[in-house]
mmCIF file of C-alpha atoms and ligand atoms in Angstrom:
data_model
loop_
_atom_site.group_PDB
_atom_site.id
_atom_site.type_symbol
_atom_site.label_atom_id
_atom_site.label_comp_id
_atom_site.label_asym_id
_atom_site.label_seq_id
_atom_site.Cartn_x
_atom_site.Cartn_y
_atom_site.Cartn_z
ATOM 1 C CA UNK A 1499 85.572 118.240 150.602
ATOM 2 C CA UNK A 1500 82.337 116.443 151.410
ATOM 3 C CA UNK A 1501 80.219 114.910 148.725
ATOM 4 C CA UNK A 1502 76.783 113.346 149.060
ATOM 5 C CA UNK A 1503 76.147 109.601 149.254
ATOM 6 C CA UNK A 1504 74.184 109.916 146.036
ATOM 7 C CA UNK A 1505 77.214 111.295 144.185
ATOM 8 C CA UNK A 1506 79.535 108.725 145.819
ATOM 9 C CA UNK A 1507 77.415 105.882 144.507
ATOM 10 C CA UNK A 1508 76.918 107.532 141.133
ATOM 11 C CA UNK A 1509 80.692 107.842 140.700
ATOM 12 C CA UNK A 1510 80.976 104.075 141.193
ATOM 13 C CA UNK A 1511 78.613 103.147 138.407
ATOM 14 C CA UNK A 1512 78.244 106.060 135.999
ATOM 15 C CA UNK A 1513 79.043 105.268 132.371
ATOM 16 C CA UNK A 1514 77.828 108.403 130.590
ATOM 17 C CA UNK A 1515 79.213 111.795 131.545
ATOM 18 C CA UNK A 1516 78.950 115.240 129.995
ATOM 19 C CA UNK A 1517 81.103 118.132 131.219
ATOM 20 C CA UNK A 1518 80.768 121.849 130.531
ATOM 21 C CA UNK A 1519 83.830 123.988 131.243
ATOM 22 C CA UNK A 1520 84.366 127.735 131.254
ATOM 23 C CA UNK A 1521 86.959 130.394 131.986
ATOM 24 C CA UNK A 1522 87.372 129.354 135.631
ATOM 25 C CA UNK A 1523 89.195 126.126 134.780
ATOM 26 C CA UNK A 1524 91.774 127.954 132.649
ATOM 27 C CA UNK A 1525 92.133 130.788 135.153
ATOM 28 C CA UNK A 1526 93.750 128.194 137.433
ATOM 29 C CA UNK A 1527 96.450 127.795 134.754
ATOM 30 C CA UNK A 1528 96.901 131.546 134.589
ATOM 31 C CA UNK A 1529 94.864 132.358 131.464
ATOM 32 C CA UNK A 1530 93.640 135.892 131.931
ATOM 33 C CA UNK A 1531 90.298 137.068 130.651
ATOM 34 C CA UNK A 1532 92.066 139.783 128.647
ATOM 35 C CA UNK A 1533 90.130 142.499 130.325
ATOM 36 C CA UNK A 1534 92.180 145.061 132.147
ATOM 37 C CA UNK A 1535 95.529 143.679 131.000
ATOM 38 C CA UNK A 1536 98.488 146.032 131.168
ATOM 39 C CA UNK A 1537 100.238 147.780 128.351
ATOM 40 C CA UNK A 1538 99.461 147.963 124.686
ATOM 41 C CA UNK A 1539 96.066 146.295 124.755
ATOM 42 C CA UNK A 1540 94.664 147.772 127.941
ATOM 43 C CA UNK A 1541 92.985 150.629 126.114
ATOM 44 C CA UNK A 1542 90.978 148.406 123.817
ATOM 45 C CA UNK A 1543 88.048 146.283 124.918
ATOM 46 C CA UNK A 1544 87.823 142.679 123.638
ATOM 47 C CA UNK A 1545 84.453 143.589 122.069
ATOM 48 C CA UNK A 1546 86.211 146.167 119.909
ATOM 49 C CA UNK A 1547 88.721 143.660 118.507
ATOM 50 C CA UNK A 1548 86.871 140.358 118.531
ATOM 51 C CA UNK A 1549 84.314 141.129 115.876
ATOM 52 C CA UNK A 1550 84.144 140.750 112.123
ATOM 53 C CA UNK A 1551 83.808 144.446 111.314
ATOM 54 C CA UNK A 1552 86.916 145.270 113.322
ATOM 55 C CA UNK A 1553 88.760 142.536 111.449
ATOM 56 C CA UNK A 1554 87.713 143.829 108.016
ATOM 57 C CA UNK A 1555 88.595 147.388 109.029
ATOM 58 C CA UNK A 1556 91.977 146.531 110.457
ATOM 59 C CA UNK A 1557 93.036 142.888 110.090
ATOM 60 C CA UNK A 1558 96.613 143.757 111.102
ATOM 61 C CA UNK A 1559 95.516 145.041 114.485
ATOM 62 C CA UNK A 1560 93.236 142.078 115.151
ATOM 63 C CA UNK A 1561 95.946 139.596 114.131
ATOM 64 C CA UNK A 1562 98.477 141.377 116.331
ATOM 65 C CA UNK A 1563 96.117 141.010 119.279
ATOM 66 C CA UNK A 1564 95.464 137.310 118.627
ATOM 67 C CA UNK A 1565 99.168 136.696 118.140
ATOM 68 C CA UNK A 1566 99.829 138.268 121.527
ATOM 69 C CA UNK A 1567 97.132 136.145 123.152
ATOM 70 C CA UNK A 1568 98.303 132.938 121.447
ATOM 71 C CA UNK A 1569 101.837 133.490 122.674
ATOM 72 C CA UNK A 1570 100.616 133.863 126.264
ATOM 73 C CA UNK A 1571 98.455 130.748 126.021
ATOM 74 C CA UNK A 1572 101.281 128.805 124.429
ATOM 75 C CA UNK A 1573 103.427 129.365 127.507
ATOM 76 C CA UNK A 1574 100.700 128.183 129.883
ATOM 77 C CA UNK A 1575 100.216 124.555 130.832
ATOM 78 C CA UNK A 1576 97.051 122.526 131.421
ATOM 79 C CA UNK A 1577 96.438 122.091 135.169
ATOM 80 C CA UNK A 1578 95.273 119.238 137.403
ATOM 81 C CA UNK A 1579 91.630 119.932 136.461
ATOM 82 C CA UNK A 1580 92.279 119.556 132.714
ATOM 83 C CA UNK A 1581 94.235 116.373 133.435
ATOM 84 C CA UNK A 1582 91.483 114.960 135.655
ATOM 85 C CA UNK A 1583 88.942 115.438 132.859
ATOM 86 C CA UNK A 1584 91.225 113.669 130.374
ATOM 87 C CA UNK A 1585 91.441 110.772 132.856
ATOM 88 C CA UNK A 1586 87.657 110.777 133.340
ATOM 89 C CA UNK A 1587 87.224 110.233 129.604
ATOM 90 C CA UNK A 1588 89.185 106.978 129.917
ATOM 91 C CA UNK A 1589 87.111 105.724 132.852
ATOM 92 C CA UNK A 1590 83.617 105.856 131.371
ATOM 93 C CA UNK A 1591 82.013 104.452 128.221
ATOM 94 C CA UNK A 1592 80.452 107.652 126.980
ATOM 95 C CA UNK A 1593 82.057 111.036 127.519
ATOM 96 C CA UNK A 1594 81.655 114.492 126.005
ATOM 97 C CA UNK A 1595 83.546 117.593 127.029
ATOM 98 C CA UNK A 1596 81.841 120.823 126.035
ATOM 99 C CA UNK A 1597 84.011 123.889 126.505
ATOM 100 C CA UNK A 1598 83.469 127.595 126.195
ATOM 101 C CA UNK A 1599 87.254 128.100 126.257
ATOM 102 C CA UNK A 1600 89.275 128.730 123.114
ATOM 103 C CA UNK A 1601 92.695 128.071 124.659
ATOM 104 C CA UNK A 1602 93.164 124.451 123.507
ATOM 105 C CA UNK A 1603 94.256 123.394 127.028
ATOM 106 C CA UNK A 1604 91.837 120.438 127.139
ATOM 107 C CA UNK A 1605 93.331 118.954 123.990
ATOM 108 C CA UNK A 1606 96.840 119.533 125.282
ATOM 109 C CA UNK A 1607 95.862 117.707 128.492
ATOM 110 C CA UNK A 1608 94.790 114.681 126.451
ATOM 111 C CA UNK A 1609 91.011 115.030 126.167
ATOM 112 C CA UNK A 1610 89.702 113.663 122.886
ATOM 113 C CA UNK A 1611 85.961 114.106 122.581
ATOM 114 C CA UNK A 1612 85.795 117.904 122.814
ATOM 115 C CA UNK A 1613 83.099 120.226 121.539
ATOM 116 C CA UNK A 1614 84.476 123.757 121.338
ATOM 117 C CA UNK A 1615 81.488 126.097 121.491
ATOM 118 C CA UNK A 1616 83.570 129.205 120.847
ATOM 119 C CA UNK A 1617 86.250 127.796 118.563
ATOM 120 C CA UNK A 1618 89.979 127.392 119.111
ATOM 121 C CA UNK A 1619 92.590 130.141 119.092
ATOM 122 C CA UNK A 1620 95.239 127.810 117.651
ATOM 123 C CA UNK A 1621 93.169 127.180 114.533
ATOM 124 C CA UNK A 1622 92.399 129.602 111.679
ATOM 125 C CA UNK A 1623 90.460 129.564 108.450
ATOM 126 C CA UNK A 1624 90.126 131.452 105.183
ATOM 127 C CA UNK A 1625 87.142 133.802 105.068
ATOM 128 C CA UNK A 1626 86.819 133.252 101.289
ATOM 129 C CA UNK A 1627 87.066 129.491 100.767
ATOM 130 C CA UNK A 1628 86.748 128.247 104.356
ATOM 131 C CA UNK A 1629 89.970 126.213 104.221
ATOM 132 C CA UNK A 1630 91.438 125.556 107.683
ATOM 133 C CA UNK A 1631 95.002 126.517 108.523
ATOM 134 C CA UNK A 1632 97.092 125.574 111.536
ATOM 135 C CA UNK A 1633 100.281 126.952 113.003
ATOM 136 C CA UNK A 1634 99.784 130.354 111.449
ATOM 137 C CA UNK A 1635 102.776 132.607 112.011
ATOM 138 C CA UNK A 1636 102.363 136.333 112.011
ATOM 139 C CA UNK A 1637 105.666 138.014 111.230
ATOM 140 C CA UNK A 1638 106.844 141.589 110.925
ATOM 141 C CA UNK A 1639 106.802 141.301 107.125
ATOM 142 C CA UNK A 1640 103.555 139.369 106.976
ATOM 143 C CA UNK A 1641 101.210 140.674 109.585
ATOM 144 C CA UNK A 1642 98.052 139.338 107.993
ATOM 145 C CA UNK A 1643 98.137 135.709 106.838
ATOM 146 C CA UNK A 1644 96.617 134.835 103.455
ATOM 147 C CA UNK A 1645 95.154 131.580 102.194
ATOM 148 C CA UNK A 1646 97.569 129.467 100.150
ATOM 149 C CA UNK A 1647 94.720 128.322 97.884
ATOM 150 C CA UNK A 1648 92.814 131.502 97.119
ATOM 151 C CA UNK A 1649 94.756 134.356 98.742
ATOM 152 C CA UNK A 1650 91.745 135.213 100.924
ATOM 153 C CA UNK A 1651 92.183 136.691 104.380
ATOM 154 C CA UNK A 1652 92.783 134.149 107.133
ATOM 155 C CA UNK A 1653 91.010 134.704 110.439
ATOM 156 C CA UNK A 1654 91.243 132.978 113.825
ATOM 157 C CA UNK A 1655 88.695 130.151 114.209
ATOM 158 C CA UNK A 1656 87.014 131.699 117.223
ATOM 159 C CA UNK A 1657 83.445 132.872 117.627
ATOM 160 C CA UNK A 1658 83.415 136.639 117.656
ATOM 161 C CA UNK A 1659 80.888 138.980 119.213
ATOM 162 C CA UNK A 1660 77.706 138.943 117.175
ATOM 163 C CA UNK A 1661 78.500 135.613 115.498
ATOM 164 C CA UNK A 1662 76.600 132.347 115.753
ATOM 165 C CA UNK A 1663 78.165 129.172 117.151
ATOM 166 C CA UNK A 1664 79.899 126.753 114.763
ATOM 167 C CA UNK A 1665 77.377 124.641 112.894
ATOM 168 C CA UNK A 1666 76.507 121.343 114.503
ATOM 169 C CA UNK A 1667 78.652 121.839 117.595
ATOM 170 C CA UNK A 1668 75.905 123.060 119.869
ATOM 171 C CA UNK A 1669 73.476 120.453 118.560
ATOM 172 C CA UNK A 1670 76.019 117.750 119.448
ATOM 173 C CA UNK A 1671 76.400 119.281 122.921
ATOM 174 C CA UNK A 1672 72.638 119.202 123.488
ATOM 175 C CA UNK A 1673 72.570 115.574 122.370
ATOM 176 C CA UNK A 1674 75.352 114.689 124.854
ATOM 177 C CA UNK A 1675 73.530 116.568 127.645
ATOM 178 C CA UNK A 1676 70.352 114.602 126.882
ATOM 179 C CA UNK A 1677 72.084 111.243 127.045
ATOM 180 C CA UNK A 1678 74.315 111.640 130.115
ATOM 181 C CA UNK A 1679 73.696 110.299 133.623
ATOM 182 C CA UNK A 1680 76.073 112.775 135.240
ATOM 183 C CA UNK A 1681 76.546 116.369 134.097
ATOM 184 C CA UNK A 1682 79.412 118.396 135.531
ATOM 185 C CA UNK A 1683 79.690 122.138 135.132
ATOM 186 C CA UNK A 1684 83.198 123.364 135.928
ATOM 187 C CA UNK A 1685 84.487 126.902 136.311
ATOM 188 C CA UNK A 1686 81.542 128.512 134.613
ATOM 189 C CA UNK A 1687 78.605 130.471 135.899
ATOM 190 C CA UNK A 1688 76.774 129.031 132.852
ATOM 191 C CA UNK A 1689 74.504 132.051 132.695
ATOM 192 C CA UNK A 1690 75.323 132.876 129.083
ATOM 193 C CA UNK A 1691 73.036 131.195 126.581
ATOM 194 C CA UNK A 1692 73.172 128.903 124.769
ATOM 195 C CA UNK A 1693 75.648 127.118 127.117
ATOM 196 C CA UNK A 1694 73.308 127.819 130.035
ATOM 197 C CA UNK A 1695 70.725 125.558 128.428
ATOM 198 C CA UNK A 1696 72.938 122.459 128.693
ATOM 199 C CA UNK A 1697 72.689 121.704 132.439
ATOM 200 C CA UNK A 1698 68.953 122.409 132.267
ATOM 201 C CA UNK A 1699 68.536 120.023 129.337
ATOM 202 C CA UNK A 1700 70.507 117.350 131.195
ATOM 203 C CA UNK A 1701 68.451 117.827 134.341
ATOM 204 C CA UNK A 1702 65.172 117.585 132.448
ATOM 205 C CA UNK A 1703 66.316 114.224 131.100
ATOM 206 C CA UNK A 1704 67.037 112.939 134.593
ATOM 207 C CA UNK A 1705 70.794 113.480 134.860
ATOM 208 C CA UNK A 1706 72.441 114.360 138.167
ATOM 209 C CA UNK A 1707 73.970 117.845 137.935
ATOM 210 C CA UNK A 1708 77.120 118.754 139.839
ATOM 211 C CA UNK A 1709 78.644 122.195 139.838
ATOM 212 C CA UNK A 1710 82.332 122.716 140.626
ATOM 213 C CA UNK A 1711 83.220 126.335 141.261
ATOM 214 C CA UNK A 1712 85.114 128.576 143.650
ATOM 215 C CA UNK A 1713 81.845 130.238 144.625
ATOM 216 C CA UNK A 1714 78.119 129.749 144.258
ATOM 217 C CA UNK A 1715 76.703 130.920 140.932
ATOM 218 C CA UNK A 1716 73.385 131.810 139.403
ATOM 219 C CA UNK A 1717 72.789 128.179 138.473
ATOM 220 C CA UNK A 1718 73.538 126.816 141.971
ATOM 221 C CA UNK A 1719 69.841 126.681 142.730
ATOM 222 C CA UNK A 1720 69.081 124.401 139.782
ATOM 223 C CA UNK A 1721 71.962 121.930 140.220
ATOM 224 C CA UNK A 1722 71.764 118.868 142.494
ATOM 225 C CA UNK A 1723 75.047 119.537 144.188
ATOM 226 C CA UNK A 1724 77.569 122.383 144.351
ATOM 227 C CA UNK A 1725 81.164 121.560 145.240
ATOM 228 C CA UNK A 1726 82.948 124.727 146.275
ATOM 229 C CA UNK A 1727 86.669 124.751 145.607
ATOM 230 C CA UNK A 1728 89.325 124.937 142.937
ATOM 231 C CA UNK A 1729 88.604 122.644 139.994
ATOM 232 C CA UNK A 1730 92.259 121.545 140.181
ATOM 233 C CA UNK A 1731 91.570 120.128 143.655
ATOM 234 C CA UNK A 1732 87.929 119.013 143.454
ATOM 235 C CA UNK A 1733 88.121 117.090 140.152
ATOM 236 C CA UNK A 1734 91.153 114.954 141.086
ATOM 237 C CA UNK A 1735 89.236 113.999 144.280
ATOM 238 C CA UNK A 1736 86.225 112.836 142.256
ATOM 239 C CA UNK A 1737 88.456 110.898 139.870
ATOM 240 C CA UNK A 1738 90.268 109.129 142.691
ATOM 241 C CA UNK A 1739 86.899 108.024 144.131
ATOM 242 C CA UNK A 1740 86.004 106.640 140.692
ATOM 243 C CA UNK A 1741 89.330 104.872 140.254
ATOM 244 C CA UNK A 1742 89.258 103.370 143.732
ATOM 245 C CA UNK A 1743 85.761 101.979 143.477
ATOM 246 C CA UNK A 1744 86.172 100.753 139.910
ATOM 247 C CA UNK A 1745 89.331 98.847 140.766
ATOM 248 C CA UNK A 1746 87.458 96.931 143.451
ATOM 249 C CA UNK A 1747 85.076 95.473 140.917
HETATM 250 ZN ZN1 ZN B 2689 91.001 130.458 100.734
#
């Protein structure tokens, strides 16, 4: 992998970094996009299950689907890219990880300052009183979990089709993009708004934008540098450059 002199020197001194991640980083761990999967769920499109009307019509079905997905994700491990980003957080003063993924792999890898634009599949909340619930178990007897406080229906804390992003999360992401010196976009084509606005915001404020992806994307023409390759290989390289040069200080 070749990186520019500009990025080399930036990696030595940068103290404020913002990262945007998408499905590509988790795909390297084996998280499928849940389109075209085999068996039971192959006949239903995610759009038909991941929306509030579908949930109200048939909460059992929607919970069964999320339970299936959570079990798959639970058996998957964070990869070298997730770990590199957790390490990056320790190396700089200011760090924000903005993710479009709901799989919780960044947290499991050790990242701390995470803004989850689309929620988190391992978290749930009551649609009546808003109380959060963790470690929800769906069983044969109890297919739809209920709130222990008010008996309301519990739903996964993920952003469904047609829903707005969690309050304050996107605003915090914009703020981080405005402040950073280096903005990394990893495993995302970043064409879906509002996430697509983040690298543009960062660039307008003078940040250096680096894209890490297995192929060029629709935002390649606006970024300063595109590093083609697996995130699990490219990111550890960048981190080792940072660690090497910082140790020499
Ligand atoms: Zn409740």
